[in-house]
Short mmCIF file of C-alpha atoms and ligand atoms in Angstrom, two decimals:
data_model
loop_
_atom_site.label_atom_id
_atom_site.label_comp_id
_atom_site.label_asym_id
_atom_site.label_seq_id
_atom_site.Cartn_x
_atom_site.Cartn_y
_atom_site.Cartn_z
CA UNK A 45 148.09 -7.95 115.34
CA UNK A 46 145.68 -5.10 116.08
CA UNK A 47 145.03 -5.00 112.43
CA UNK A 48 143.88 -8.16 112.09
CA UNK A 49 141.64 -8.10 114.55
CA UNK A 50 140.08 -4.76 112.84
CA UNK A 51 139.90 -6.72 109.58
CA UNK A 52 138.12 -9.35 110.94
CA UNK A 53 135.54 -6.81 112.99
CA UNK A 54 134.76 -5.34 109.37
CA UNK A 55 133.97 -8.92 108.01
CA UNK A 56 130.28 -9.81 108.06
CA UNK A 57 130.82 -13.76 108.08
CA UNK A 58 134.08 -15.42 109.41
CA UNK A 59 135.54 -19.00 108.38
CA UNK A 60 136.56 -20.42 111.65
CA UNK A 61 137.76 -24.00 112.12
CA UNK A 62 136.97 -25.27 115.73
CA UNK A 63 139.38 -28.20 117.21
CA UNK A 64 138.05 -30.08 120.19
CA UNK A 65 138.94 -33.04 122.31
CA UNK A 66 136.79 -34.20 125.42
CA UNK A 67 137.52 -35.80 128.51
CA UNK A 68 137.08 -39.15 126.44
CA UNK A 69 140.84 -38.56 125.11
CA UNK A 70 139.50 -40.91 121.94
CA UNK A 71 140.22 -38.27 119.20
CA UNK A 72 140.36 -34.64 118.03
CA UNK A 73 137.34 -33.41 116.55
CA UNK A 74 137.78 -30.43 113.84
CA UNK A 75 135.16 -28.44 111.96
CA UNK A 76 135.12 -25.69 109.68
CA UNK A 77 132.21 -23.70 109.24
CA UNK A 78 131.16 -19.71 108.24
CA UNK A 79 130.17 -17.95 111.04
CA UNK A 80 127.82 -14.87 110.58
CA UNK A 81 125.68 -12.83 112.53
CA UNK A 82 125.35 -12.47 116.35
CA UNK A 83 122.89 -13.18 118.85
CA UNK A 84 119.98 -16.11 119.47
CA UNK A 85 118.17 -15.77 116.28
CA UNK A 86 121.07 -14.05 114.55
CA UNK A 87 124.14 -16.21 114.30
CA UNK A 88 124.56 -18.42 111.91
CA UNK A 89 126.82 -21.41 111.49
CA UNK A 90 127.30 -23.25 107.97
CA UNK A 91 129.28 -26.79 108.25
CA UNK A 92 131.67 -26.93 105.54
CA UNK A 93 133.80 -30.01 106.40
CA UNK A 94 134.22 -32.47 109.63
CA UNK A 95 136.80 -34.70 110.19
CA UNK A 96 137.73 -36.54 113.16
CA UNK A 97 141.19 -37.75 113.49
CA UNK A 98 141.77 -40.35 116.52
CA UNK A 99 144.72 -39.92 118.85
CA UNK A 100 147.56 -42.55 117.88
CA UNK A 101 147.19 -45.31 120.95
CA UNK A 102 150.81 -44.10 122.24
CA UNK A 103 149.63 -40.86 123.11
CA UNK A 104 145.54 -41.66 124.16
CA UNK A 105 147.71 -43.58 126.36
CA UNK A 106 149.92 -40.96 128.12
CA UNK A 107 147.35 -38.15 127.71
CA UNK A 108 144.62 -40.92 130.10
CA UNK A 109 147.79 -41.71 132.41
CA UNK A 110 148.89 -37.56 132.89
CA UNK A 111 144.81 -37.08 133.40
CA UNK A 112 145.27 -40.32 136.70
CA UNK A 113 145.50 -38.31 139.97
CA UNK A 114 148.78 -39.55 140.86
CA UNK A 115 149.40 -38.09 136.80
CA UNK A 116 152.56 -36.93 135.06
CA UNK A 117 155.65 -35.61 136.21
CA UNK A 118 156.06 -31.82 135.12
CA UNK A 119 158.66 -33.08 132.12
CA UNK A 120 155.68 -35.55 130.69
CA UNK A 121 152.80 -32.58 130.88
CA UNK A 122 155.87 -30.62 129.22
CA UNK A 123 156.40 -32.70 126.43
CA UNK A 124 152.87 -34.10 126.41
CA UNK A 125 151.86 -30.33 125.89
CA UNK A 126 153.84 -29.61 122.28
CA UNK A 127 152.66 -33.43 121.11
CA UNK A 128 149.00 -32.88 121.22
CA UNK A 129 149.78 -28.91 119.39
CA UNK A 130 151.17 -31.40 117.11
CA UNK A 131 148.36 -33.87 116.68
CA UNK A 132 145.94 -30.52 116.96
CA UNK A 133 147.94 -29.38 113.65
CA UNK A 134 147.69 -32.43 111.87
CA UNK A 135 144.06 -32.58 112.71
CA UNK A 136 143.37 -29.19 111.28
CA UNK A 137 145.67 -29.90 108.09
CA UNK A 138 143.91 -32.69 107.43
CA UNK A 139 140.41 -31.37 107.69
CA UNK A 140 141.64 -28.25 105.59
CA UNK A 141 143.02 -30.91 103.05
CA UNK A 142 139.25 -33.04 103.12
CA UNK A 143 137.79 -29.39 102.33
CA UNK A 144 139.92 -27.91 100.13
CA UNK A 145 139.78 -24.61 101.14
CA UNK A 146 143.28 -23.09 101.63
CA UNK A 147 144.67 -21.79 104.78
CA UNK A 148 144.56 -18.01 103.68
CA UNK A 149 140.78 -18.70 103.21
CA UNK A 150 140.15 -19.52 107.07
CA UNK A 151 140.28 -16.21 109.34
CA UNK A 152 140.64 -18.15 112.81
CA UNK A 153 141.08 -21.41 114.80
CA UNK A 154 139.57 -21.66 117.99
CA UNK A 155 141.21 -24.62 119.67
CA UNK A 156 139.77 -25.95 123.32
CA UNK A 157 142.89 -28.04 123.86
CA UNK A 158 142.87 -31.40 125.82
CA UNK A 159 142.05 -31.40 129.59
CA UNK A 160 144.73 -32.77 131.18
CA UNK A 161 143.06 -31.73 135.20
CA UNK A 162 140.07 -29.99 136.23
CA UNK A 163 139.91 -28.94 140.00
CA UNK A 164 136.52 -26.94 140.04
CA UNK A 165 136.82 -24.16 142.68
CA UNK A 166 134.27 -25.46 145.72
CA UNK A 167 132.34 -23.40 148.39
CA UNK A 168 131.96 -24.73 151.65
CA UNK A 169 130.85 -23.13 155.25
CA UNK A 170 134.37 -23.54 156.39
CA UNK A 171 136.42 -23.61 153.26
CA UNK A 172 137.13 -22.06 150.17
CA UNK A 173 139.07 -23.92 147.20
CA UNK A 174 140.12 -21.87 144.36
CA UNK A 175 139.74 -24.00 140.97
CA UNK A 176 142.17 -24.18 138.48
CA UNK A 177 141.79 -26.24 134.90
CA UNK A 178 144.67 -27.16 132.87
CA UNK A 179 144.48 -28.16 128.87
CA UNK A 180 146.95 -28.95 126.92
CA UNK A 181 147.60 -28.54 122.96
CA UNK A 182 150.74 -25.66 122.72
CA UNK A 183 148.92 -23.02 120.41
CA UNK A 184 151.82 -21.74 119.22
CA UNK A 185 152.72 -24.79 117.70
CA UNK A 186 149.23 -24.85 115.63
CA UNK A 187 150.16 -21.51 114.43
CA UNK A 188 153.36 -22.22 113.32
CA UNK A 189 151.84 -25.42 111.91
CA UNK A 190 148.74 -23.72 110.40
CA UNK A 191 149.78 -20.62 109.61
CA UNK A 192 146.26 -19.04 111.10
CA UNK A 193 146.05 -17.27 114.04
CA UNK A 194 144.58 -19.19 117.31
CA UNK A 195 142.29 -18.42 119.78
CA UNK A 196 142.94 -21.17 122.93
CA UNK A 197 142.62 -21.49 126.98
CA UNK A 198 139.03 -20.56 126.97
CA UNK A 199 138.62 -21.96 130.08
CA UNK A 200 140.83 -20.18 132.46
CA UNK A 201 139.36 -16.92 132.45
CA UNK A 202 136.08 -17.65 133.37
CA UNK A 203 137.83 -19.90 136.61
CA UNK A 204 139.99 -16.76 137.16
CA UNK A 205 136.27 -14.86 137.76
CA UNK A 206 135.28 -17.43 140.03
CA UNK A 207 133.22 -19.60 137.83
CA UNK A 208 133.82 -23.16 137.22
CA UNK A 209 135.39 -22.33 133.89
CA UNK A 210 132.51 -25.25 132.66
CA UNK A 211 130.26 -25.72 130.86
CA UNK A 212 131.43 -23.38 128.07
CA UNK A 213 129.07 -25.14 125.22
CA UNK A 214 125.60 -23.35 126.64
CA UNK A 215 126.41 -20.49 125.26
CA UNK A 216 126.33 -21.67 121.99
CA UNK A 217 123.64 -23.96 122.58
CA UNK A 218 121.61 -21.01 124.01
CA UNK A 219 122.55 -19.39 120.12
CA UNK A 220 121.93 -23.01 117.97
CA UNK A 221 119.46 -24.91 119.53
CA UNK A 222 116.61 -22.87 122.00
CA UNK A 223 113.73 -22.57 120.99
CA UNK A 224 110.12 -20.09 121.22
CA UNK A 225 107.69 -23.21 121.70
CA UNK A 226 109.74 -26.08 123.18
CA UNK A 227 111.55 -26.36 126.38
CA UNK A 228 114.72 -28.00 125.65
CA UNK A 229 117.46 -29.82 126.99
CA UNK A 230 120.63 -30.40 125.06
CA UNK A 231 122.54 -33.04 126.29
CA UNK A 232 126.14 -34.20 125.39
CA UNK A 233 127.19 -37.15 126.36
CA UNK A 234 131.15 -37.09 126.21
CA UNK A 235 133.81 -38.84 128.88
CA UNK A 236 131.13 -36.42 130.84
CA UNK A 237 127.44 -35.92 130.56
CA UNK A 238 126.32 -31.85 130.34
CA UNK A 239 122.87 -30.34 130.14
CA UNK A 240 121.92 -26.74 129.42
CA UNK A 241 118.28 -26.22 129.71
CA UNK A 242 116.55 -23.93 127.04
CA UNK A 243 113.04 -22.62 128.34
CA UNK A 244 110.77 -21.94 125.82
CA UNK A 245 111.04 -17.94 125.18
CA UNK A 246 114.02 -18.33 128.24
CA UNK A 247 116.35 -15.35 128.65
CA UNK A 248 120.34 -15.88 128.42
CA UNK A 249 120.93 -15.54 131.96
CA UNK A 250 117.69 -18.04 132.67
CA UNK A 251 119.54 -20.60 131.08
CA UNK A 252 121.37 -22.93 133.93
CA UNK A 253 123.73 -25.88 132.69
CA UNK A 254 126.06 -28.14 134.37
CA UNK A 255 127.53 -31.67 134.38
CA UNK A 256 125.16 -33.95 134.99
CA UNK A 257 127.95 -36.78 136.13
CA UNK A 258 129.59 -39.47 134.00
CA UNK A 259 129.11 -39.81 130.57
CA UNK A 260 130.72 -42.08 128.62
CA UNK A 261 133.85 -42.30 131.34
CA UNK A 262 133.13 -45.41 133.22
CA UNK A 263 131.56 -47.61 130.68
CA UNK A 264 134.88 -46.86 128.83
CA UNK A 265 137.08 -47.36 131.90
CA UNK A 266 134.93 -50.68 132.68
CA UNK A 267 135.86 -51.81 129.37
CA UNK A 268 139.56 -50.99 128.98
CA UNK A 269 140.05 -52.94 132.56
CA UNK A 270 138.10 -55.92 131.40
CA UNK A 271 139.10 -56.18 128.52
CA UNK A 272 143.13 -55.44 129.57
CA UNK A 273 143.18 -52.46 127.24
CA UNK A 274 141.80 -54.42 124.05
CA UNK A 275 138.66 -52.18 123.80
CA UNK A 276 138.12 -48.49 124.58
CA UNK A 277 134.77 -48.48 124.52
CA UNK A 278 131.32 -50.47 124.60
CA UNK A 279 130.82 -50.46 120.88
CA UNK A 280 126.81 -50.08 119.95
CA UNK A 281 126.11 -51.41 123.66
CA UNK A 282 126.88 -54.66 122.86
CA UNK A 283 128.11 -55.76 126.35
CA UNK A 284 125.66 -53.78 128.16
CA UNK A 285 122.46 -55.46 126.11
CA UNK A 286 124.06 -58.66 126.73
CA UNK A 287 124.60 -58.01 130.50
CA UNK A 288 122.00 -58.28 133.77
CA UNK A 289 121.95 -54.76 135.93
CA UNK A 290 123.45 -55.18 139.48
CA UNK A 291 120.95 -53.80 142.09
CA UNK A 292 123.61 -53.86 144.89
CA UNK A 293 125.98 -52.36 142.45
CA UNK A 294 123.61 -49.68 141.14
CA UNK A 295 122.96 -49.03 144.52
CA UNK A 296 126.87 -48.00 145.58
CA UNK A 297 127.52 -46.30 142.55
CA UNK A 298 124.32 -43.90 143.31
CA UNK A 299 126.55 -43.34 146.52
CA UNK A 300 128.48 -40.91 144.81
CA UNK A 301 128.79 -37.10 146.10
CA UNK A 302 128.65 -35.47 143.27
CA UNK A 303 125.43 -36.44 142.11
CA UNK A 304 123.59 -34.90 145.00
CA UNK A 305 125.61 -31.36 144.85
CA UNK A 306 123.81 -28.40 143.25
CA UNK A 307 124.77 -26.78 140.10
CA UNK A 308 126.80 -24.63 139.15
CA UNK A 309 129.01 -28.26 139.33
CA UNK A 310 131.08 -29.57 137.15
CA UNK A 311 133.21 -32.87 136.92
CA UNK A 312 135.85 -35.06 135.35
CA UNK A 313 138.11 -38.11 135.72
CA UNK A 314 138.94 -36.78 138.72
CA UNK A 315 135.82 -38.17 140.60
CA UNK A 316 134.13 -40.42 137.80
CA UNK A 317 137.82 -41.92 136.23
CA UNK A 318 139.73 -45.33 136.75
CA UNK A 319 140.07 -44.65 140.28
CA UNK A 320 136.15 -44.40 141.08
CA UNK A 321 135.84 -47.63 138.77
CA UNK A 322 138.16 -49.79 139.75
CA UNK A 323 136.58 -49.17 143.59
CA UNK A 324 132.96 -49.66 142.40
CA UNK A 325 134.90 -53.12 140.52
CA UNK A 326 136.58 -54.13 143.65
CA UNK A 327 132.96 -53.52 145.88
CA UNK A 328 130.93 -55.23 143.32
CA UNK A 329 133.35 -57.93 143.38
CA UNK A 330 133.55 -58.26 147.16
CA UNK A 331 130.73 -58.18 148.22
CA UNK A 332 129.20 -61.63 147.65
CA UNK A 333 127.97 -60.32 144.25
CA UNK A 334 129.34 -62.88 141.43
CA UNK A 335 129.36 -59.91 138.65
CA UNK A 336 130.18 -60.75 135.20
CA UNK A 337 132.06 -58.13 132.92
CA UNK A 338 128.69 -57.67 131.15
CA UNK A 339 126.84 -57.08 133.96
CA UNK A 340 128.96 -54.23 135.35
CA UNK A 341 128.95 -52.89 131.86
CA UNK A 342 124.91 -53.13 131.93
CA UNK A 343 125.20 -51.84 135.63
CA UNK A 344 127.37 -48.38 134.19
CA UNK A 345 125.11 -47.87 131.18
CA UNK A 346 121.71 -47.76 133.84
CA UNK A 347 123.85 -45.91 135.79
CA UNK A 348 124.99 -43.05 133.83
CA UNK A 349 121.20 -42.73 132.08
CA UNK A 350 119.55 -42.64 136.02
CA UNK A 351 122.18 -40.08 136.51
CA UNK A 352 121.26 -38.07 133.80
CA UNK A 353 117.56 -38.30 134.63
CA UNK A 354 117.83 -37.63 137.90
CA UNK A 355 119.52 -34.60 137.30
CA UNK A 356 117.13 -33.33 135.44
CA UNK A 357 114.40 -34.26 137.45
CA UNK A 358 116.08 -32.92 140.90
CA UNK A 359 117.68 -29.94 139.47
CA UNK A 360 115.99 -28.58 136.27
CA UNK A 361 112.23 -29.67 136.71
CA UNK A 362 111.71 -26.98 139.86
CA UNK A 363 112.11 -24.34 137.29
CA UNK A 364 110.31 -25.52 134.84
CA UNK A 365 109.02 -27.90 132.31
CA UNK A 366 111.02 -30.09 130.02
CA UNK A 367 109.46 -31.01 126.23
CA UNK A 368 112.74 -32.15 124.48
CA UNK A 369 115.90 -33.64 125.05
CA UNK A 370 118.37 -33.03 122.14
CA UNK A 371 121.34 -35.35 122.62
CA UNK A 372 124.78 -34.84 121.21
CA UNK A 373 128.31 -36.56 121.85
CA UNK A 374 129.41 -39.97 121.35
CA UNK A 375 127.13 -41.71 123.77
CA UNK A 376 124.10 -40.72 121.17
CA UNK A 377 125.82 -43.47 119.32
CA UNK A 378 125.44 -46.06 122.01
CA UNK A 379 121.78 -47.43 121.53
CA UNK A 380 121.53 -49.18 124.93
CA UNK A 381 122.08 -46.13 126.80
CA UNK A 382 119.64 -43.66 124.58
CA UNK A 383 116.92 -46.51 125.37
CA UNK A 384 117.65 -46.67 129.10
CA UNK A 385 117.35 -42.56 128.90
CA UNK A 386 114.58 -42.56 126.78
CA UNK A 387 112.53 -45.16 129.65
CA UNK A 388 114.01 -42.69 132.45
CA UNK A 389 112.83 -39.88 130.70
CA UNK A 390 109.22 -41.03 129.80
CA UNK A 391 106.77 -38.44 128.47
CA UNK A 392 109.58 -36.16 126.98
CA UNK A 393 110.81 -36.67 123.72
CA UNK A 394 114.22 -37.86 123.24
CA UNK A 395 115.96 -37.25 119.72
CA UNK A 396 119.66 -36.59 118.28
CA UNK A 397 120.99 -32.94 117.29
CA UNK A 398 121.80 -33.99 114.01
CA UNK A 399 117.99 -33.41 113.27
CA UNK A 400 118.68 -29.13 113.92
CA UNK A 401 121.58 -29.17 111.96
CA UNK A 402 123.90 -29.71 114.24
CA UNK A 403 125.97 -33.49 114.20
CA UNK A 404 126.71 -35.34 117.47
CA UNK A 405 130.09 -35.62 116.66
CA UNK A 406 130.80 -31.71 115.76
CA UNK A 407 128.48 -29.95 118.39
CA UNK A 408 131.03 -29.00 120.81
CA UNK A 409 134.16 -28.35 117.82
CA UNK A 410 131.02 -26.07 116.52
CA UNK A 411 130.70 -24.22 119.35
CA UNK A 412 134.34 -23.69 119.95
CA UNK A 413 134.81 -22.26 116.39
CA UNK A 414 131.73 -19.48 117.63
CA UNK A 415 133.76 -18.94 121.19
CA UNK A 416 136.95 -18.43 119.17
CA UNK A 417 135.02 -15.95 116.74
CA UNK A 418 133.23 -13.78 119.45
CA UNK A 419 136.68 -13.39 121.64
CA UNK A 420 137.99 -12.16 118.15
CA UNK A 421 134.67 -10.16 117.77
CA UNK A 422 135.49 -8.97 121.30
CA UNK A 423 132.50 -10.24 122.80
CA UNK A 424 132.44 -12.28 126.13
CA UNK A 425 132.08 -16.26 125.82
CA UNK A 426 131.18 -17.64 129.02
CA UNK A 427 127.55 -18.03 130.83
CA UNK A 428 127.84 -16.92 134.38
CA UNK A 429 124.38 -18.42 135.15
CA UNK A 430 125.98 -22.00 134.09
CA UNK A 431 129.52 -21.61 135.45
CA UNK A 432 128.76 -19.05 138.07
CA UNK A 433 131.64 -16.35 137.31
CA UNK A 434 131.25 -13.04 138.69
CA UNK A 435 130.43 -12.03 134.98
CA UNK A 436 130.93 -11.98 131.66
CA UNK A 437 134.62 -12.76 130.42
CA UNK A 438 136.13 -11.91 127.24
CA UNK A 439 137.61 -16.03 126.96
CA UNK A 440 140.76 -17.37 126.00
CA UNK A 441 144.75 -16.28 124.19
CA UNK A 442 145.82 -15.17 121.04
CA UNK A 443 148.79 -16.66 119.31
CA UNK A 444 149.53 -15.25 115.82
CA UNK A 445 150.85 -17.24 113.22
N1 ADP B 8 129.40 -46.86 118.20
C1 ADP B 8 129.49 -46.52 119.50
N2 ADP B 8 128.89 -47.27 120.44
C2 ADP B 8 128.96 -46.97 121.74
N3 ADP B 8 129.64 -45.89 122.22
C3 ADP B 8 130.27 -45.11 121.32
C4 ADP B 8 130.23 -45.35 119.92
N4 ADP B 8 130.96 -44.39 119.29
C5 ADP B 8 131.43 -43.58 120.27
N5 ADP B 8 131.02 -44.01 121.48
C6 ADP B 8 131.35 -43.42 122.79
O1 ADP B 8 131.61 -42.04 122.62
C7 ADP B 8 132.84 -41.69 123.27
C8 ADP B 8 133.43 -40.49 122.60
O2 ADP B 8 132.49 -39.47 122.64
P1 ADP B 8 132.90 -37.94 122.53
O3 ADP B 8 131.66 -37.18 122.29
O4 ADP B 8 134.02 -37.81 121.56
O5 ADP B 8 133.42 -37.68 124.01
P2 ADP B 8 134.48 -36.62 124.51
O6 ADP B 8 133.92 -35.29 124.20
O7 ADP B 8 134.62 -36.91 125.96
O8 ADP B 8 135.75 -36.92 123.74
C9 ADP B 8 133.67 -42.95 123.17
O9 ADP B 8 134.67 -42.97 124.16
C10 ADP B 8 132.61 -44.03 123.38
O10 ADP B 8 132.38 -44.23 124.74
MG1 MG B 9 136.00 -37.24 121.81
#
C-alpha cells in the first residue's frame, strides 16, 4: 500500500477519475481528467471524458426517502450503502468504457459518496452541537468493482476538527477559477446553492465560502409534489416563466433561519427538503392565497435567486467588491432562475464556468478527483476559512483494490 502511494508521489501528472453525487440525488457525475502540478497557478486539470449516469428511479427514490428526517431504518442505510458503491462502479465503468482508457491507466478514484444526513455542528451561547455528516457509496465495493484504489469520506475529517466538513469545492475553486484582476464568485447551484468568493490577488485563507441556502431543492420538491412524482424537476423553467410570484409567499419563505445566520454555515434537506416545502405549500395554501402550481414554482425560483443575492450582498460585499459571478451546477441550466439572478445581481457580470474550462455539470466531480489526488499527494484538502476547522486536514479513506 505504502508503495503505491510512493509511486504515485514520484509521478509528475496523475489520471484521477472523480465520482460525485449532490444533494439533488438525480445522478452520479464521473470525470476523468490528468492532474499535474500544485498550487493556484500551478495545478492543472485536463478533462478527458464526462459522463453522467442517472440513478435508476427505484433507488433516487429510497436514497430521497433515507435523506427525510424521519429517514431509514439502520437495515435500509445498510443496504442502501453497498447499492449506491454499486451504481458508483457502474458509473465509473461506464465513463472508463466512453474513454477508452483502461483501468491500469487511471492511478486513483476520488469518490464523494451520496449524502444521506448532514447535521452541521452549531455554536450557541448556551449550547454546543457536535456535527456529524454521513455519505453513502461502500468504497470497497468500487474497488473491488474498479480495480483502482479509492480515496472516499472526505468530509468527516474536517467535521472531526470542528469545521462544518462543507464546502469542500473552494479549495479547488481557489486552484481553477481565482483570478489577479477580477473578484469572483463561483457559484454552484446543486439541491444546494454554494459560493466561494475569489478576491482579486486574495490569499487562500482570505477566501470565505458557504451555502448560500436552497438551490435547486425546493423547486424540485415543489415539482415532484405537484406533479405526484411525474417530474423531478422544473425543466428549462418552464413552470416558473409561466407562473405569477406570490408576495405573501415570498414573504414566509424569506422567514427562514438559516438565511440570516453567518457563515461558516452550511445546509441540506434537512432545513430546505420536503418537509420545509410542503409547510411553505400548506401556508401558501391557507392563507387566503389561491396559488397555482406555477405560481409557487415562480415563487421558489425568485426565491432561491433573492437568496443567493442576498447572501452575497449581506455576507460577502463587507469585505469586498464583487466583478463576476461564475455559475456552475444544474441550476445554470434553468434559464428563469439565471435571469432572476442576473436582475438581483445588477452591475456584476453573470456567466457559466464552462467559459474557464470548467463544465457545469463536472465542476464539483473535478474537484473531487484534485481532493482525492492531494490526500494521495499527502497534502491537506479542506479550507478552514470556509468550513471553520481548527486547521488543515489531510481528507478522507483509502481502500485498495
Ligand atoms: N434543463 C434544466 N432545466 C432546469 N433545471 C435543470 C435542468 N437540468 C438540470 N436542472 C436542475 O439541476 C439539478 C441537478 O443539478 P446538480 O448540479 O446535479 O445538483 P446536485 O449537485 O445537488 O446533484 C436538477 O435536480 C434540476 O433541478
Ligand atoms: Mg446531481
Amino acid at each position: 500500500m505504502v508503495e503505491h502511494f510512493m509511486r504515485l508521489k514520484e509521478k509528475p501528472a496523475h489520471r484521477v477519475i472523480g465520482l460525485m453525487s449532490g444533494t439533488s440525488a438525480d445522478a452520479i457525475d464521473a470525470v476523468l481528467c490528468d492532474i499535474s502540478g500544485e498550487g493556484r497557478g500551478g495545478l492543472k486539470v485536463k478533462l478527458l471524458a464526462e459522463h453522467s449516469q442517472d440513478y435508476p428511479d427505484f433507488l433516487r427514490n429510497r436514497i430521497l426517502r433515507a435523506c427525510e428526517p424521519s429517514g431509514g431504518s439502520s437495515a435500509e442505510v445498510c443496504e442502501l450503502n453497498f447499492l449506491i458503491g454499486e451504481a458508483f462502479s457502474f458509473a465509473a465503468n461506464a465513463l472508463l468504457d466512453k474513454s477508452g482508457v483502461g483501468k491500469d491507466a487511471v492511478d486513483l478514484i476520488g469518490s464523494h459518496g451520496q449524502t444521506i444526513s448532514h447535521i452541521p455542528p452549531r455554536t450557541g451561547s448556551t449550547t454546543f452541537q457536535l456535527g456529524s455528516t454521513l455519505q453513502l457509496g461502500e468504497p470497497a465495493v468500487i474497488a473491488e468493482r474498479t480495480g483502482i484504489p479509492v480515496i472516499s469520506n472526505f468530509r468527516t475529517r474536517d467535521m472531526a476538527a470542528g469545521g462544518q466538513g462543507a464546502p469542500l469545492v473552494p479549495f479547488v475553486d481557489y486552484l481553477l477559477l481565482s483570478s489577479d484582476t477580477s473578484n469572483r464568485i463561483a457559484l454552484n447551484i446543486g439541491g444546494i446553492s454554494n459560493i466561494t468568493y475569489l478576491p482579486a490577488h486574495g490569499r487562500f485563507d482570505e477566501t470565505i465560502a458557504f451555502d448560500t441556502g436552497p438551490g435547486n431543492m425546493i423547486i424540485d420538491a415543489m415539482v415532484h409534489y405537484m406533479t405526484q412524482g411525474e417530474h423531478a424537476f422544473d425543466r428549462d423553467g418552464a413552470m416558473a416563466a409561466s407562473g405569477a410570484v406570490n408576495p405573501k409567499l415570498l414573504h414566509a419563505m424569506s422567514q427562514h433561519d438559516y438565511l440570516k445566520r453567518p457563515p461558516p454555515k452550511s445546509t441540506g434537506r434537512e432545513e430546505f427538503g420536503v418537509e420545509f416545502t410542503i409547510k411553505m405549500y400548506d401556508w401558501g395554501t391557507q392563507n387566503g392565497c389561491v396559488i397555482m402550481p406555477r405560481d409557487i414554482v415562480a415563487t421558489a425560483t425568485l426565491f432561491t435567486a433573492i437568496t443567493i443575492a442576498e447572501a452575497l450582498k449581506q455576507f460577502v460585499l463587507p469585505k469586498g467588491p464583487i466583478d463576476e459571478v461564475i455559475v456552475s451546477g444544474g441550476g445554470a441550466l434553468n434559464p428563469v432562475l439565471m435571469a432572476l439572478l442576473a436582475k438581483e445581481l445588477a452591475g456584476v457580470q453573470v456567466g457559466i464556468s464552462d467559459a474557464h474550462g470548467v463544465p457545469i455539470k463536472a465542476k464539483e466531480s473535478i474537484a473531487f478527483a484534485v481532493l482525492a489526488r492531494e490526500t494521495a499527494l499527502g497534502r491537506p484538502g479542506n479550507m478552514p476559512s470556509a468550513t471553520g476547522a481548527a486547521g488543515p486536514r489531510l481528507l478522507g479513506q483509502i481502500t485498495l483494490p
